[in-house]
């Protein structure tokens, strides 16, 4: 079991399969983003070896992310390898959904259990503005394909950005009346090269909730008031689905964090919003033994920071979100 010095059991690993992406969301990366060459990224056998090591240390929950994980070559085979790793109990994926109408069924057959699909608005023009070149219909088809393939409960992630999609939270919330989906509203976080957009156009979870309640009435707490991962969960009375609020900036959930992140270039990052990283890939390529790597992971876990420093104005500036793995 991997414990940190505050007694938190760290057992949830987010693996970024690539930093590459087929969209360019405004709040995530610049339009002229450059990506790492493939040789710098973990190869399939390296991902599987590290997954086995983490699983041996008690990491039983894995989320695959990116960049856009579905943009990685041979991703279905890789998913199969990860889901079949002894000790791994649950494997999910965060995706923009663009390629999901084709991949949902093969993913489910490969053992993937769930997906979170990012969709910030149901308005196609606004969707294009936020993603710079995305087609909302592709994502909608992806959502339906995920449900059809049994990658459920389907969770939809929406980052809310002032003067872009604040009013659109109502259409997204309305989806839960008819669909057993969980729509999760996320506060925008600042990263490297923090743009005016990230710092000045953040909408707080409390503001989003107030807007939803003004339209639908008071929300009822779901999940017995417990956090679902990082989200506080509610529902509109009588609705089939849930609404979640992720308040990483205004009300962080650091005290209950059980996560570690492995970037696509093989760096172990113990806090999304802290810069410190431990390179696992270079030692692995230089011939480190399993015991060496195991010790490095346990040390990193032990020294996991208590929490992030956004409230004190500390912004992690060494990577943007897509280079860490959201
Ligand atoms: N490409 C996939 C996707 O978009 O779902 C997976 C990677 S993406 C980095 C993971 C999640 O991070 C997405 O839901 C995205 O909306 C969110 N995200 C990206 N930049 C963010 C930011 N600055 N603040 C908060 N969430 C952000
Ligand atoms: Fe790509 Fe996801 Fe970042 Fe959008 S949020 S640019 S889809 S990695």
Coordinates of C-alpha atoms and ligand atoms in Angstrom, one line a residue:
X1 CA 0.0 0.0 0.0
X2 CA 1.3 3.5 -0.9
X3 CA 0.8 6.0 1.9
X4 CA 1.8 9.6 2.0
X5 CA 3.2 11.4 5.1
X6 CA -0.3 12.8 5.9
X7 CA -1.8 9.3 6.0
X8 CA -3.6 9.5 2.7
X9 CA -3.7 6.2 0.8
X10 CA -2.6 7.0 -2.8
X11 CA -4.1 4.4 -5.1
X12 CA -5.5 6.3 -8.1
X13 CA -3.2 6.8 -11.1
X14 CA -4.0 9.1 -14.0
X15 CA -1.9 8.1 -17.0
X16 CA -1.5 10.5 -19.9
X17 CA -1.3 8.5 -23.1
X18 CA -0.1 11.4 -25.2
X19 CA 0.3 15.2 -25.1
X20 CA -1.0 15.4 -28.6
X21 CA -4.6 16.5 -29.3
X22 CA -7.0 16.9 -32.2
X23 CA -8.6 20.0 -30.6
X24 CA -7.2 23.2 -29.2
X25 CA -9.5 24.3 -26.4
X26 CA -8.9 27.9 -25.5
X27 CA -8.4 27.3 -21.8
X28 CA -6.1 24.3 -22.3
X29 CA -3.5 25.2 -24.9
X30 CA -2.4 27.8 -27.5
X31 CA -3.5 27.3 -31.1
X32 CA 0.1 26.9 -32.2
X33 CA 0.9 24.3 -29.6
X34 CA 3.9 22.1 -30.3
X35 CA 3.8 18.5 -29.2
X36 CA 6.6 16.2 -28.0
X37 CA 8.1 13.8 -30.5
X38 CA 6.8 10.3 -30.1
X39 CA 10.2 9.0 -29.1
X40 CA 10.1 11.1 -26.0
X41 CA 6.8 9.6 -25.0
X42 CA 6.4 6.4 -23.1
X43 CA 6.1 3.5 -25.5
X44 CA 3.4 0.8 -25.0
X45 CA 5.7 -1.7 -23.3
X46 CA 6.9 1.1 -20.9
X47 CA 3.4 2.1 -20.0
X48 CA 2.5 -1.5 -19.3
X49 CA 5.6 -2.1 -17.2
X50 CA 4.9 1.0 -15.1
X51 CA 1.2 0.1 -14.8
X52 CA 2.3 -3.3 -13.3
X53 CA 4.6 -1.6 -10.9
X54 CA 2.0 0.8 -9.7
X55 CA -0.6 -2.0 -9.4
X56 CA 1.8 -3.9 -7.3
X57 CA 2.0 -0.9 -5.0
X58 CA -1.8 -0.9 -4.5
X59 CA -2.8 1.5 -7.3
X60 CA -6.1 -0.2 -8.3
X61 CA -7.9 2.7 -10.0
X62 CA -6.6 4.1 -13.3
X63 CA -7.8 6.9 -15.6
X64 CA -6.4 7.3 -19.0
X65 CA -6.1 10.8 -20.3
X66 CA -4.0 13.2 -22.2
X67 CA -3.8 15.3 -24.4
X68 CA -6.3 13.3 -26.3
X69 CA -5.9 9.6 -25.4
X70 CA -7.9 8.4 -28.4
X71 CA -5.4 10.1 -30.7
X72 CA -2.7 7.6 -29.6
X73 CA -1.8 4.8 -32.1
X74 CA -2.9 1.3 -31.1
X75 CA -4.9 2.7 -28.2
X76 CA -7.4 -0.2 -28.0
X77 CA -4.6 -2.7 -27.5
X78 CA -3.0 -0.6 -24.9
X79 CA -6.3 -0.2 -23.1
X80 CA -6.6 -4.0 -23.1
X81 CA -3.2 -4.4 -21.6
X82 CA -3.9 -2.0 -18.9
X83 CA -7.3 -3.4 -18.0
X84 CA -5.8 -6.9 -17.8
X85 CA -3.0 -5.9 -15.4
X86 CA -3.4 -7.9 -12.2
X87 CA -4.5 -5.7 -9.3
X88 CA -6.1 -3.0 -11.5
X89 CA -9.8 -2.9 -10.5
X90 CA -11.1 0.0 -12.5
X91 CA -10.0 1.7 -15.7
X92 CA -11.8 4.8 -17.1
X93 CA -10.9 7.5 -19.7
X94 CA -11.3 11.2 -20.1
X95 CA -11.7 12.1 -23.7
X96 CA -13.0 14.9 -25.9
X97 CA -15.2 12.3 -27.5
X98 CA -14.4 13.2 -31.1
X99 CA -13.3 9.7 -32.1
X100 CA -15.6 7.9 -29.7
X101 CA -18.3 6.9 -32.1
X102 CA -15.8 4.6 -33.7
X103 CA -13.9 3.5 -30.5
X104 CA -16.5 3.2 -27.8
X105 CA -17.4 -0.5 -28.6
X106 CA -13.8 -1.7 -29.0
X107 CA -12.9 0.1 -25.8
X108 CA -15.7 -1.6 -23.9
X109 CA -14.6 -5.0 -25.4
X110 CA -11.1 -4.2 -24.2
X111 CA -12.3 -3.8 -20.7
X112 CA -12.6 0.0 -20.3
X113 CA -15.4 0.6 -17.8
X114 CA -16.3 4.3 -18.1
X115 CA -15.7 7.5 -19.9
X116 CA -15.8 11.2 -19.0
X117 CA -16.5 13.2 -22.2
X118 CA -15.7 16.9 -22.3
X119 CA -18.4 19.1 -23.8
X120 CA -18.7 22.7 -22.7
X121 CA -21.8 23.7 -24.6
X122 CA -24.5 22.2 -26.7
X123 CA -24.3 25.2 -29.1
X124 CA -22.3 24.1 -32.2
X125 CA -21.0 27.7 -32.9
X126 CA -19.9 28.2 -29.3
X127 CA -18.4 24.7 -29.2
X128 CA -16.2 25.6 -32.2
X129 CA -15.2 28.9 -30.6
X130 CA -14.1 27.2 -27.4
X131 CA -12.3 24.2 -29.0
X132 CA -11.1 26.4 -32.0
X133 CA -11.9 23.7 -34.6
X134 CA -14.2 21.1 -33.0
X135 CA -17.5 19.8 -34.4
X136 CA -20.0 19.3 -31.6
X137 CA -22.0 16.7 -33.6
X138 CA -18.9 14.4 -33.4
X139 CA -18.9 14.6 -29.7
X140 CA -22.6 14.1 -29.4
X141 CA -22.3 10.9 -31.5
X142 CA -19.5 9.9 -29.2
X143 CA -21.6 10.3 -26.1
X144 CA -24.4 8.2 -27.6
X145 CA -21.9 5.5 -28.7
X146 CA -20.4 5.4 -25.2
X147 CA -23.8 4.9 -23.7
X148 CA -24.7 2.2 -26.2
X149 CA -21.4 0.4 -25.6
X150 CA -22.1 0.3 -21.8
X151 CA -19.4 2.8 -20.8
X152 CA -21.7 4.0 -18.1
X153 CA -22.6 6.0 -16.1
X154 CA -21.6 8.5 -18.8
X155 CA -20.1 11.6 -17.3
X156 CA -19.9 14.9 -19.1
X157 CA -17.2 17.5 -18.2
X158 CA -17.8 21.2 -18.8
X159 CA -15.3 23.9 -18.0
X160 CA -17.3 27.1 -17.5
X161 CA -15.7 30.3 -19.0
X162 CA -17.0 33.8 -18.4
X163 CA -18.5 35.3 -21.6
X164 CA -18.1 32.1 -23.5
X165 CA -20.5 29.5 -22.1
X166 CA -21.9 30.7 -18.8
X167 CA -25.5 30.5 -20.0
X168 CA -25.0 27.2 -21.6
X169 CA -24.8 25.4 -18.2
X170 CA -28.6 25.4 -18.3
X171 CA -28.8 23.3 -21.5
X172 CA -26.2 21.0 -20.1
X173 CA -28.0 20.7 -16.8
X174 CA -31.3 20.1 -18.6
X175 CA -29.8 16.9 -20.2
X176 CA -29.9 15.3 -16.8
X177 CA -33.7 15.5 -16.7
X178 CA -34.0 12.8 -19.5
X179 CA -30.6 11.0 -19.4
X180 CA -29.0 9.1 -16.6
X181 CA -25.8 11.0 -17.1
X182 CA -23.6 13.0 -14.7
X183 CA -23.0 16.5 -15.9
X184 CA -20.0 18.0 -14.1
X185 CA -19.2 21.7 -14.1
X186 CA -15.5 22.4 -13.6
X187 CA -13.8 25.6 -12.4
X188 CA -11.1 26.8 -14.9
X189 CA -7.6 26.5 -13.4
X190 CA -4.5 28.5 -14.4
X191 CA -1.4 26.7 -15.8
X192 CA 1.8 27.6 -17.6
X193 CA 1.6 30.9 -19.4
X194 CA -1.6 31.5 -17.5
X195 CA -3.7 33.5 -19.8
X196 CA -6.0 36.4 -18.9
X197 CA -8.7 33.9 -19.9
X198 CA -7.7 31.4 -17.2
X199 CA -7.2 33.9 -14.4
X200 CA -9.9 36.5 -15.2
X201 CA -12.7 34.5 -16.7
X202 CA -13.0 31.7 -14.1
X203 CA -16.6 31.1 -13.0
X204 CA -16.9 29.7 -9.5
X205 CA -18.8 26.5 -8.7
X206 CA -21.0 28.6 -6.4
X207 CA -21.9 31.0 -9.2
X208 CA -22.7 28.1 -11.6
X209 CA -24.8 26.4 -8.9
X210 CA -26.7 29.6 -8.3
X211 CA -27.4 29.9 -12.0
X212 CA -28.7 26.3 -12.3
X213 CA -30.8 26.7 -9.2
X214 CA -32.3 30.0 -10.4
X215 CA -33.6 28.0 -13.4
X216 CA -34.5 24.6 -12.0
X217 CA -35.1 25.3 -8.3
X218 CA -33.0 24.1 -5.3
X219 CA -30.9 21.1 -6.1
X220 CA -31.0 18.0 -3.9
X221 CA -27.7 16.5 -2.6
X222 CA -27.0 13.1 -4.1
X223 CA -24.4 10.5 -3.1
X224 CA -25.4 11.0 0.6
X225 CA -23.6 14.3 0.4
X226 CA -20.2 12.5 -0.1
X227 CA -17.8 13.7 -2.8
X228 CA -17.8 11.6 -6.0
X229 CA -14.1 11.8 -6.7
X230 CA -13.6 15.5 -6.8
X231 CA -17.2 16.5 -7.5
X232 CA -20.0 17.5 -5.1
X233 CA -23.1 15.8 -6.5
X234 CA -26.7 17.0 -6.7
X235 CA -29.7 16.4 -8.8
X236 CA -32.7 18.3 -10.0
X237 CA -35.7 16.8 -8.2
X238 CA -37.1 14.0 -10.4
X239 CA -34.2 14.1 -12.8
X240 CA -32.6 10.8 -14.1
X241 CA -29.1 12.1 -14.0
X242 CA -26.9 14.1 -11.6
X243 CA -25.1 17.4 -11.6
X244 CA -21.6 17.7 -10.2
X245 CA -19.5 20.7 -9.2
X246 CA -15.7 20.6 -9.2
X247 CA -14.4 23.5 -7.3
X248 CA -10.7 22.9 -7.5
X249 CA -9.9 26.6 -7.2
X250 CA -12.5 28.0 -4.8
X251 CA -12.9 25.0 -2.5
X252 CA -10.1 22.4 -3.2
X253 CA -10.5 18.8 -2.2
X254 CA -6.8 18.2 -1.4
X255 CA -7.4 16.7 2.0
X256 CA -9.1 13.7 0.4
X257 CA -6.9 13.5 -2.7
X258 CA -5.7 9.9 -3.5
X259 CA -4.1 10.6 -6.9
X260 CA -0.8 10.6 -8.7
X261 CA -0.3 11.4 -12.3
X262 CA 2.1 9.9 -14.9
X263 CA 2.7 12.3 -17.8
X264 CA 3.0 11.0 -21.3
X265 CA 6.8 11.6 -21.1
X266 CA 7.0 9.4 -18.0
X267 CA 7.2 12.0 -15.2
X268 CA 5.4 11.2 -12.0
X269 CA 3.6 14.3 -10.7
X270 CA 2.0 14.1 -7.3
X271 CA -0.1 17.2 -7.6
X272 CA -1.8 18.6 -10.7
X273 CA -1.1 22.1 -9.6
X274 CA 2.5 21.8 -8.2
X275 CA 5.5 21.7 -10.5
X276 CA 7.6 19.0 -8.8
X277 CA 8.0 15.8 -10.9
X278 CA 10.0 12.7 -10.7
X279 CA 11.4 11.3 -13.9
X280 CA 10.6 7.5 -14.2
X281 CA 11.2 7.1 -17.9
X282 CA 14.8 8.1 -18.0
X283 CA 15.9 5.7 -15.2
X284 CA 13.7 3.0 -16.8
X285 CA 15.5 3.5 -20.1
X286 CA 18.8 3.6 -18.4
X287 CA 18.3 0.1 -16.9
X288 CA 16.9 0.9 -13.4
X289 CA 15.6 -2.3 -11.7
X290 CA 12.0 -2.8 -10.6
X291 CA 13.1 -2.3 -7.0
X292 CA 14.8 1.0 -7.9
X293 CA 11.6 2.2 -9.6
X294 CA 9.5 1.0 -6.8
X295 CA 11.6 2.9 -4.3
X296 CA 11.3 6.1 -6.4
X297 CA 7.5 5.8 -6.6
X298 CA 7.1 5.1 -2.9
X299 CA 9.4 8.1 -2.0
X300 CA 7.4 10.3 -4.4
X301 CA 4.1 9.2 -2.8
X302 CA 5.4 9.8 0.7
X303 CA 6.4 13.3 -0.2
X304 CA 3.1 14.1 -2.0
X305 CA 2.4 17.8 -1.3
X306 CA -0.5 18.5 1.0
X307 CA -2.3 20.6 -1.6
X308 CA -2.0 23.2 -4.2
X309 CA -1.3 26.9 -3.7
X310 CA -3.8 28.6 -5.9
X311 CA -5.4 30.5 -3.1
X312 CA -1.9 32.0 -2.2
X313 CA -1.5 32.8 -5.9
X314 CA 1.0 30.0 -6.6
X315 CA 0.5 28.8 -10.2
X316 CA 2.4 25.8 -11.6
X317 CA 4.2 27.1 -14.7
X318 CA 6.2 24.2 -16.1
X319 CA 3.4 22.6 -18.1
X320 CA -0.1 23.3 -19.6
X321 CA -2.9 21.0 -18.7
X322 CA -2.6 18.8 -21.8
X323 CA 1.1 18.2 -21.0
X324 CA 0.2 17.0 -17.5
X325 CA -2.9 14.9 -18.1
X326 CA -6.2 16.3 -16.9
Ligands
LIG1 N1 -8.6 15.7 -24.2 C1 -9.4 15.1 -23.2 C2 -10.5 15.9 -22.8 O1 -10.6 17.1 -23.2 O2 -11.4 15.4 -22.1 C3 -8.6 14.7 -21.9 C4 -7.5 15.7 -21.5 S1 -8.2 17.2 -20.9 C5 -6.7 18.1 -20.4 C6 -9.0 16.7 -19.4 C7 -10.0 17.7 -18.8 O3 -9.3 18.9 -18.4 C8 -11.1 18.1 -19.8 O4 -12.3 17.9 -19.2 C9 -10.8 19.6 -20.0 O5 -12.0 20.3 -20.2 C10 -10.1 20.0 -18.7 N2 -9.3 21.2 -18.7 C11 -8.4 21.5 -19.6 N3 -7.8 22.7 -19.3 C12 -8.4 23.1 -18.1 C13 -8.2 24.2 -17.3 N4 -7.4 25.2 -17.6 N5 -8.9 24.3 -16.1 C14 -9.8 23.3 -15.8 N6 -10.0 22.2 -16.6 C15 -9.3 22.1 -17.7
LIG2 FE1 -7.4 18.7 -26.2 FE2 -8.7 18.0 -24.0 FE3 -7.0 20.1 -24.0 FE4 -9.3 20.3 -25.3 S1 -9.1 20.0 -23.1 S2 -7.3 20.9 -26.0 S3 -9.6 18.3 -26.1 S4 -6.4 18.0 -24.3

